[in-house]
Short mmCIF file of N, CA and C in Angstrom, two decimals:
data_model
loop_
_atom_site.label_atom_id
_atom_site.label_comp_id
_atom_site.label_asym_id
_atom_site.label_seq_id
_atom_site.Cartn_x
_atom_site.Cartn_y
_atom_site.Cartn_z
N MET O 1 0.85 -1.17 0.00
CA MET O 1 0.00 0.00 0.00
C MET O 1 0.89 1.24 0.00
N SER O 2 0.53 2.19 -0.80
CA SER O 2 1.27 3.44 -0.91
C SER O 2 0.55 4.52 -0.11
N LEU O 3 1.24 5.10 0.86
CA LEU O 3 0.63 6.11 1.71
C LEU O 3 1.17 7.49 1.37
N PHE O 4 0.28 8.48 1.42
CA PHE O 4 0.68 9.85 1.11
C PHE O 4 1.75 10.34 2.08
N ARG O 5 1.64 9.96 3.35
CA ARG O 5 2.62 10.43 4.33
C ARG O 5 4.04 9.99 3.97
N ASP O 6 4.17 8.87 3.26
CA ASP O 6 5.50 8.43 2.82
C ASP O 6 6.05 9.35 1.73
N ARG O 7 5.17 9.93 0.94
CA ARG O 7 5.60 10.81 -0.15
C ARG O 7 6.04 12.18 0.34
N VAL O 8 5.48 12.62 1.46
CA VAL O 8 5.83 13.94 1.98
C VAL O 8 6.59 13.85 3.31
N ASN O 9 7.16 12.69 3.57
CA ASN O 9 7.93 12.48 4.80
C ASN O 9 9.19 13.34 4.77
N ILE O 10 9.42 14.08 5.83
CA ILE O 10 10.62 14.93 5.88
C ILE O 10 11.54 14.56 7.04
N SER O 11 11.33 13.39 7.65
CA SER O 11 12.30 12.96 8.66
C SER O 11 13.59 12.58 7.93
N ASN O 12 14.69 12.99 8.45
CA ASN O 12 16.01 12.80 7.83
C ASN O 12 16.09 13.49 6.46
N PHE O 13 15.35 14.55 6.28
CA PHE O 13 15.32 15.30 5.01
C PHE O 13 16.26 16.49 5.12
N SER O 14 16.96 16.75 4.05
CA SER O 14 17.84 17.91 3.97
C SER O 14 17.82 18.44 2.55
N ILE O 15 17.68 19.73 2.41
CA ILE O 15 17.66 20.36 1.08
C ILE O 15 18.94 20.03 0.33
N GLU O 16 20.06 20.10 1.03
CA GLU O 16 21.36 19.88 0.38
C GLU O 16 21.54 18.45 -0.11
N ASP O 17 20.78 17.51 0.44
CA ASP O 17 20.96 16.10 0.10
C ASP O 17 19.92 15.55 -0.88
N ILE O 18 19.14 16.43 -1.50
CA ILE O 18 18.16 15.97 -2.49
C ILE O 18 18.92 15.46 -3.72
N ASP O 19 18.59 14.26 -4.13
CA ASP O 19 19.24 13.65 -5.31
C ASP O 19 18.58 14.18 -6.58
N VAL O 20 19.33 14.91 -7.38
CA VAL O 20 18.81 15.46 -8.63
C VAL O 20 19.43 14.78 -9.84
N SER O 21 20.04 13.62 -9.65
CA SER O 21 20.73 12.95 -10.76
C SER O 21 19.76 12.51 -11.86
N ASP O 22 18.56 12.06 -11.50
CA ASP O 22 17.58 11.67 -12.53
C ASP O 22 17.10 12.89 -13.31
N ILE O 23 16.93 13.99 -12.63
CA ILE O 23 16.51 15.23 -13.30
C ILE O 23 17.61 15.71 -14.23
N ASP O 24 18.87 15.62 -13.80
CA ASP O 24 19.99 15.98 -14.65
C ASP O 24 20.08 15.07 -15.87
N ARG O 25 19.83 13.78 -15.66
CA ARG O 25 19.86 12.81 -16.77
C ARG O 25 18.82 13.18 -17.82
N ILE O 26 17.63 13.52 -17.38
CA ILE O 26 16.57 13.90 -18.32
C ILE O 26 16.92 15.21 -19.02
N SER O 27 17.43 16.17 -18.26
CA SER O 27 17.83 17.46 -18.86
C SER O 27 18.90 17.27 -19.90
N ASN O 28 19.84 16.38 -19.63
CA ASN O 28 20.93 16.15 -20.57
C ASN O 28 20.46 15.43 -21.83
N PHE O 29 19.34 14.72 -21.75
CA PHE O 29 18.79 14.05 -22.93
C PHE O 29 18.20 15.06 -23.91
N LEU O 30 17.65 16.14 -23.40
CA LEU O 30 16.94 17.11 -24.25
C LEU O 30 17.91 17.81 -25.18
N PRO O 31 17.48 18.08 -26.41
CA PRO O 31 18.36 18.70 -27.41
C PRO O 31 18.83 20.08 -26.96
N ARG O 32 20.11 20.34 -27.14
CA ARG O 32 20.68 21.64 -26.78
C ARG O 32 20.47 22.68 -27.88
N ASN O 33 20.41 22.20 -29.11
CA ASN O 33 20.32 23.13 -30.24
C ASN O 33 18.90 23.25 -30.79
N GLY O 34 17.94 22.56 -30.20
CA GLY O 34 16.56 22.65 -30.65
C GLY O 34 16.21 21.74 -31.80
N ALA O 35 17.19 20.99 -32.30
CA ALA O 35 16.94 20.07 -33.41
C ALA O 35 16.24 18.82 -32.88
N ILE O 36 15.08 18.53 -33.46
CA ILE O 36 14.28 17.39 -33.01
C ILE O 36 14.03 16.47 -34.20
N ASP O 37 14.20 15.18 -33.97
CA ASP O 37 13.78 14.21 -34.98
C ASP O 37 12.74 13.29 -34.33
N LEU O 38 12.20 12.39 -35.10
CA LEU O 38 11.12 11.54 -34.63
C LEU O 38 11.53 10.70 -33.42
N ASN O 39 12.73 10.13 -33.45
CA ASN O 39 13.21 9.30 -32.35
C ASN O 39 13.34 10.11 -31.06
N ILE O 40 13.94 11.28 -31.15
CA ILE O 40 14.10 12.14 -29.97
C ILE O 40 12.74 12.55 -29.42
N ALA O 41 11.82 12.91 -30.29
CA ALA O 41 10.49 13.35 -29.86
C ALA O 41 9.72 12.23 -29.16
N GLU O 42 9.77 11.03 -29.72
CA GLU O 42 9.03 9.92 -29.12
C GLU O 42 9.59 9.55 -27.75
N ARG O 43 10.89 9.55 -27.61
CA ARG O 43 11.50 9.25 -26.31
C ARG O 43 11.35 10.45 -25.37
N GLY O 44 11.50 11.65 -25.90
CA GLY O 44 11.46 12.86 -25.09
C GLY O 44 10.11 13.11 -24.46
N ILE O 45 9.05 12.73 -25.14
CA ILE O 45 7.72 12.97 -24.58
C ILE O 45 7.53 12.18 -23.29
N VAL O 46 8.10 10.99 -23.23
CA VAL O 46 8.03 10.17 -22.01
C VAL O 46 8.98 10.70 -20.95
N PHE O 47 10.20 11.04 -21.35
CA PHE O 47 11.18 11.56 -20.40
C PHE O 47 10.71 12.85 -19.73
N THR O 48 10.10 13.74 -20.52
CA THR O 48 9.67 15.01 -19.94
C THR O 48 8.54 14.82 -18.94
N LEU O 49 7.66 13.88 -19.18
CA LEU O 49 6.63 13.57 -18.19
C LEU O 49 7.26 13.02 -16.91
N GLU O 50 8.25 12.16 -17.08
CA GLU O 50 8.96 11.62 -15.92
C GLU O 50 9.65 12.74 -15.15
N GLY O 51 10.26 13.67 -15.86
CA GLY O 51 10.93 14.79 -15.21
C GLY O 51 9.96 15.67 -14.45
N GLN O 52 8.81 15.95 -15.05
CA GLN O 52 7.79 16.74 -14.36
C GLN O 52 7.33 16.04 -13.09
N ASN O 53 7.13 14.74 -13.18
CA ASN O 53 6.68 13.96 -12.04
C ASN O 53 7.72 13.98 -10.92
N LEU O 54 8.98 13.80 -11.26
CA LEU O 54 10.05 13.84 -10.25
C LEU O 54 10.08 15.20 -9.54
N CYS O 55 9.96 16.25 -10.31
CA CYS O 55 9.98 17.60 -9.73
C CYS O 55 8.78 17.83 -8.82
N GLN O 56 7.60 17.41 -9.25
CA GLN O 56 6.40 17.63 -8.45
C GLN O 56 6.45 16.86 -7.13
N GLU O 57 7.02 15.65 -7.15
CA GLU O 57 7.14 14.89 -5.91
C GLU O 57 8.06 15.60 -4.92
N LYS O 58 9.15 16.15 -5.41
CA LYS O 58 10.07 16.87 -4.54
C LYS O 58 9.47 18.17 -4.04
N ILE O 59 8.69 18.84 -4.87
CA ILE O 59 8.06 20.10 -4.47
C ILE O 59 7.14 19.89 -3.27
N ALA O 60 6.44 18.77 -3.23
CA ALA O 60 5.56 18.48 -2.09
C ALA O 60 6.37 18.36 -0.81
N GLN O 61 7.49 17.65 -0.86
CA GLN O 61 8.35 17.54 0.32
C GLN O 61 8.93 18.89 0.71
N ILE O 62 9.37 19.64 -0.26
CA ILE O 62 10.00 20.93 0.00
C ILE O 62 8.98 21.90 0.60
N GLU O 63 7.75 21.84 0.15
CA GLU O 63 6.71 22.70 0.70
C GLU O 63 6.52 22.42 2.20
N ARG O 64 6.54 21.17 2.57
CA ARG O 64 6.46 20.82 4.00
C ARG O 64 7.69 21.34 4.73
N TRP O 65 8.85 21.20 4.10
CA TRP O 65 10.11 21.65 4.70
C TRP O 65 10.07 23.17 4.92
N ILE O 66 9.51 23.90 3.96
CA ILE O 66 9.39 25.35 4.09
C ILE O 66 8.53 25.69 5.31
N GLY O 67 7.45 24.96 5.51
CA GLY O 67 6.61 25.19 6.69
C GLY O 67 7.37 25.02 7.98
N VAL O 68 8.20 23.98 8.04
CA VAL O 68 9.03 23.75 9.24
C VAL O 68 10.02 24.89 9.41
N LYS O 69 10.65 25.31 8.32
CA LYS O 69 11.65 26.38 8.40
C LYS O 69 11.01 27.73 8.77
N GLU O 70 9.79 27.99 8.32
CA GLU O 70 9.10 29.22 8.73
C GLU O 70 8.81 29.20 10.22
N THR O 71 8.42 28.05 10.73
CA THR O 71 8.18 27.91 12.17
C THR O 71 9.47 28.13 12.96
N GLU O 72 10.57 27.55 12.48
CA GLU O 72 11.85 27.74 13.15
C GLU O 72 12.28 29.21 13.13
N LYS O 73 12.03 29.88 12.01
CA LYS O 73 12.36 31.31 11.91
C LYS O 73 11.55 32.11 12.92
N ASN O 74 10.25 31.86 12.97
CA ASN O 74 9.38 32.58 13.92
C ASN O 74 9.78 32.31 15.37
N ARG O 75 10.12 31.07 15.64
CA ARG O 75 10.53 30.70 16.99
C ARG O 75 11.84 31.39 17.37
N ALA O 76 12.78 31.45 16.44
CA ALA O 76 14.06 32.11 16.71
C ALA O 76 13.87 33.60 16.97
N TRP O 77 12.99 34.22 16.17
CA TRP O 77 12.73 35.65 16.38
C TRP O 77 12.08 35.90 17.73
N THR O 78 11.08 35.08 18.07
CA THR O 78 10.38 35.22 19.34
C THR O 78 11.33 35.03 20.51
N ASP O 79 12.17 34.01 20.43
CA ASP O 79 13.13 33.73 21.49
C ASP O 79 14.10 34.90 21.65
N ALA O 80 14.56 35.44 20.54
CA ALA O 80 15.49 36.57 20.60
C ALA O 80 14.81 37.82 21.14
N ALA O 81 13.58 38.08 20.69
CA ALA O 81 12.89 39.31 21.10
C ALA O 81 12.40 39.27 22.54
N LEU O 82 11.97 38.10 22.98
CA LEU O 82 11.38 38.03 24.32
C LEU O 82 12.33 37.53 25.40
N VAL O 83 13.24 36.65 25.05
CA VAL O 83 14.11 36.05 26.08
C VAL O 83 15.52 36.64 26.04
N LYS O 84 16.17 36.53 24.92
CA LYS O 84 17.56 36.98 24.82
C LYS O 84 17.69 38.49 25.02
N SER O 85 16.74 39.26 24.46
CA SER O 85 16.82 40.72 24.61
C SER O 85 16.62 41.12 26.07
N LYS O 86 15.74 40.42 26.75
CA LYS O 86 15.51 40.70 28.18
C LYS O 86 16.76 40.42 28.98
N ASN O 87 17.42 39.29 28.66
CA ASN O 87 18.66 38.93 29.36
C ASN O 87 19.78 39.92 29.05
N SER O 88 19.69 40.60 27.91
CA SER O 88 20.69 41.59 27.53
C SER O 88 20.36 42.98 28.06
N GLY O 89 19.25 43.10 28.77
CA GLY O 89 18.88 44.37 29.38
C GLY O 89 18.19 45.35 28.44
N ILE O 90 17.67 44.87 27.34
CA ILE O 90 16.98 45.74 26.38
C ILE O 90 15.54 45.93 26.85
N LYS O 91 15.08 47.18 26.82
CA LYS O 91 13.78 47.50 27.40
C LYS O 91 12.70 47.85 26.37
N THR O 92 13.01 48.66 25.37
CA THR O 92 11.96 49.13 24.46
C THR O 92 11.63 48.09 23.40
N ALA O 93 10.41 48.18 22.90
CA ALA O 93 9.94 47.22 21.88
C ALA O 93 10.76 47.33 20.61
N LYS O 94 11.10 48.56 20.20
CA LYS O 94 11.86 48.75 18.96
C LYS O 94 13.26 48.16 19.10
N GLU O 95 13.90 48.36 20.24
CA GLU O 95 15.24 47.79 20.45
C GLU O 95 15.18 46.27 20.48
N LYS O 96 14.12 45.71 21.05
CA LYS O 96 13.95 44.25 21.08
C LYS O 96 13.79 43.72 19.65
N GLU O 97 13.05 44.46 18.84
CA GLU O 97 12.86 44.06 17.44
C GLU O 97 14.19 44.08 16.69
N TRP O 98 14.96 45.15 16.86
CA TRP O 98 16.27 45.24 16.21
C TRP O 98 17.20 44.13 16.70
N PHE O 99 17.15 43.89 18.00
CA PHE O 99 17.99 42.83 18.58
C PHE O 99 17.64 41.48 17.96
N ALA O 100 16.33 41.21 17.86
CA ALA O 100 15.88 39.91 17.32
C ALA O 100 16.29 39.75 15.86
N GLN O 101 16.20 40.83 15.08
CA GLN O 101 16.54 40.74 13.66
C GLN O 101 18.02 40.50 13.42
N SER O 102 18.84 40.84 14.38
CA SER O 102 20.28 40.63 14.21
C SER O 102 20.79 39.43 14.99
N ASP O 103 19.90 38.72 15.65
CA ASP O 103 20.29 37.55 16.42
C ASP O 103 20.81 36.45 15.49
N ASP O 104 21.90 35.81 15.89
CA ASP O 104 22.53 34.78 15.04
C ASP O 104 21.59 33.62 14.72
N ASP O 105 20.85 33.15 15.70
CA ASP O 105 19.93 32.03 15.46
C ASP O 105 18.82 32.43 14.48
N TYR O 106 18.36 33.66 14.60
CA TYR O 106 17.33 34.16 13.68
C TYR O 106 17.88 34.28 12.25
N VAL O 107 19.08 34.79 12.12
CA VAL O 107 19.70 34.94 10.80
C VAL O 107 19.91 33.57 10.15
N ILE O 108 20.36 32.60 10.93
CA ILE O 108 20.54 31.23 10.41
C ILE O 108 19.20 30.66 9.96
N ALA O 109 18.15 30.86 10.77
CA ALA O 109 16.82 30.36 10.41
C ALA O 109 16.32 31.03 9.13
N CYS O 110 16.57 32.33 8.98
CA CYS O 110 16.17 33.04 7.76
C CYS O 110 16.91 32.48 6.54
N ASN O 111 18.20 32.24 6.70
CA ASN O 111 18.99 31.69 5.59
C ASN O 111 18.51 30.30 5.19
N ASN O 112 18.17 29.47 6.19
CA ASN O 112 17.66 28.13 5.89
C ASN O 112 16.31 28.20 5.16
N LEU O 113 15.47 29.13 5.56
CA LEU O 113 14.18 29.30 4.89
C LEU O 113 14.39 29.78 3.45
N THR O 114 15.31 30.70 3.26
CA THR O 114 15.59 31.21 1.91
C THR O 114 16.14 30.10 1.02
N LEU O 115 16.99 29.26 1.57
CA LEU O 115 17.51 28.12 0.81
C LEU O 115 16.39 27.18 0.39
N ALA O 116 15.47 26.91 1.30
CA ALA O 116 14.34 26.02 0.98
C ALA O 116 13.46 26.63 -0.11
N LYS O 117 13.21 27.94 -0.03
CA LYS O 117 12.39 28.60 -1.05
C LYS O 117 13.11 28.61 -2.41
N ALA O 118 14.42 28.81 -2.39
CA ALA O 118 15.18 28.78 -3.64
C ALA O 118 15.15 27.38 -4.26
N CYS O 119 15.23 26.36 -3.42
CA CYS O 119 15.17 24.98 -3.90
C CYS O 119 13.81 24.71 -4.54
N LYS O 120 12.75 25.15 -3.90
CA LYS O 120 11.41 24.95 -4.47
C LYS O 120 11.31 25.65 -5.82
N LYS O 121 11.82 26.87 -5.90
CA LYS O 121 11.78 27.62 -7.15
C LYS O 121 12.55 26.88 -8.25
N TRP O 122 13.69 26.30 -7.90
CA TRP O 122 14.49 25.55 -8.88
C TRP O 122 13.68 24.37 -9.43
N PHE O 123 13.03 23.63 -8.53
CA PHE O 123 12.22 22.49 -8.97
C PHE O 123 11.02 22.94 -9.80
N GLU O 124 10.39 24.05 -9.42
CA GLU O 124 9.27 24.56 -10.21
C GLU O 124 9.74 24.98 -11.60
N ASN O 125 10.91 25.63 -11.67
CA ASN O 125 11.45 26.02 -12.97
C ASN O 125 11.80 24.81 -13.83
N LYS O 126 12.37 23.79 -13.22
CA LYS O 126 12.69 22.56 -13.96
C LYS O 126 11.42 21.89 -14.46
N ALA O 127 10.38 21.84 -13.63
CA ALA O 127 9.11 21.25 -14.06
C ALA O 127 8.55 22.05 -15.24
N GLY O 128 8.66 23.36 -15.20
CA GLY O 128 8.21 24.19 -16.32
C GLY O 128 9.03 23.96 -17.57
N TYR O 129 10.33 23.78 -17.40
CA TYR O 129 11.23 23.47 -18.52
C TYR O 129 10.81 22.17 -19.18
N PHE O 130 10.57 21.15 -18.37
CA PHE O 130 10.14 19.86 -18.92
C PHE O 130 8.77 19.99 -19.59
N SER O 131 7.90 20.78 -19.01
CA SER O 131 6.57 20.98 -19.60
C SER O 131 6.68 21.64 -20.97
N GLY O 132 7.56 22.62 -21.10
CA GLY O 132 7.77 23.28 -22.38
C GLY O 132 8.28 22.32 -23.44
N TRP O 133 9.24 21.50 -23.05
CA TRP O 133 9.76 20.52 -23.99
C TRP O 133 8.71 19.47 -24.33
N HIS O 134 7.91 19.08 -23.35
CA HIS O 134 6.86 18.10 -23.60
C HIS O 134 5.90 18.63 -24.67
N TYR O 135 5.52 19.89 -24.54
CA TYR O 135 4.63 20.50 -25.53
C TYR O 135 5.30 20.54 -26.91
N ALA O 136 6.59 20.88 -26.94
CA ALA O 136 7.31 20.92 -28.22
C ALA O 136 7.35 19.54 -28.88
N PHE O 137 7.63 18.52 -28.09
CA PHE O 137 7.66 17.16 -28.64
C PHE O 137 6.27 16.73 -29.12
N LYS O 138 5.26 17.03 -28.33
CA LYS O 138 3.90 16.66 -28.70
C LYS O 138 3.49 17.36 -30.00
N THR O 139 3.81 18.63 -30.12
CA THR O 139 3.50 19.37 -31.34
C THR O 139 4.25 18.81 -32.53
N PHE O 140 5.52 18.48 -32.35
CA PHE O 140 6.32 17.90 -33.43
C PHE O 140 5.71 16.57 -33.88
N LEU O 141 5.38 15.72 -32.92
CA LEU O 141 4.82 14.41 -33.27
C LEU O 141 3.46 14.55 -33.96
N ARG O 142 2.65 15.47 -33.49
CA ARG O 142 1.34 15.67 -34.12
C ARG O 142 1.53 16.08 -35.58
N ARG O 143 2.44 16.99 -35.85
CA ARG O 143 2.70 17.43 -37.23
C ARG O 143 3.28 16.29 -38.07
N ASP O 144 4.24 15.58 -37.47
CA ASP O 144 4.89 14.50 -38.22
C ASP O 144 3.90 13.41 -38.59
N TYR O 145 3.06 13.02 -37.64
CA TYR O 145 2.08 11.98 -37.92
C TYR O 145 1.00 12.46 -38.89
N SER O 146 0.63 13.75 -38.81
CA SER O 146 -0.37 14.25 -39.76
C SER O 146 0.20 14.28 -41.17
N LEU O 147 1.49 14.63 -41.30
CA LEU O 147 2.13 14.58 -42.62
C LEU O 147 2.21 13.17 -43.15
N GLU O 148 2.47 12.22 -42.26
CA GLU O 148 2.54 10.81 -42.65
C GLU O 148 1.18 10.33 -43.14
N ASN O 149 0.12 10.75 -42.44
CA ASN O 149 -1.23 10.34 -42.84
C ASN O 149 -1.62 10.96 -44.18
N ILE O 150 -1.24 12.22 -44.38
CA ILE O 150 -1.55 12.86 -45.66
C ILE O 150 -0.82 12.14 -46.80
N GLY O 151 0.42 11.78 -46.55
CA GLY O 151 1.22 11.09 -47.57
C GLY O 151 0.65 9.72 -47.88
N SER O 152 0.15 9.01 -46.90
CA SER O 152 -0.40 7.67 -47.15
C SER O 152 -1.76 7.73 -47.84
N CYS O 153 -2.49 8.83 -47.67
CA CYS O 153 -3.80 8.98 -48.32
C CYS O 153 -3.67 9.27 -49.81
N THR O 154 -2.60 9.95 -50.18
CA THR O 154 -2.42 10.32 -51.59
C THR O 154 -1.76 9.21 -52.39
N SER O 155 -1.25 8.21 -51.76
CA SER O 155 -0.56 7.15 -52.47
C SER O 155 -1.50 6.20 -53.16
#
């Protein structure tokens, strides 16, 4: 049985350790110069769907990861503004806010959140890239097969 929680599981998950080798393999298959023939188009239409699927699966995990990182960022800011600033003798609300924004734990949490958002954007862009190529292959095949049908009708 396949469970959704297994697909979005983020225990032992790290942005830096996401395996993108299959996505790179598919990207490397796609023509660099835009030249498409029938063989490339027929194989490419399947590869691009696979690439989109791989990206979408990772995006679901990354979206959960972003939620965790946003919580960590909020927690770090709250801890710095309410606890650490008090221990440092800061009294006014504005000074506490400035203190929290420059706190090392808060800055680290912000950087981790930014990394997660950048990773999601990369996967979304790759999925869009594969989608564009999928459309190009589908259009090429539709034209090629229609020309083949026209040629067989006139014979």
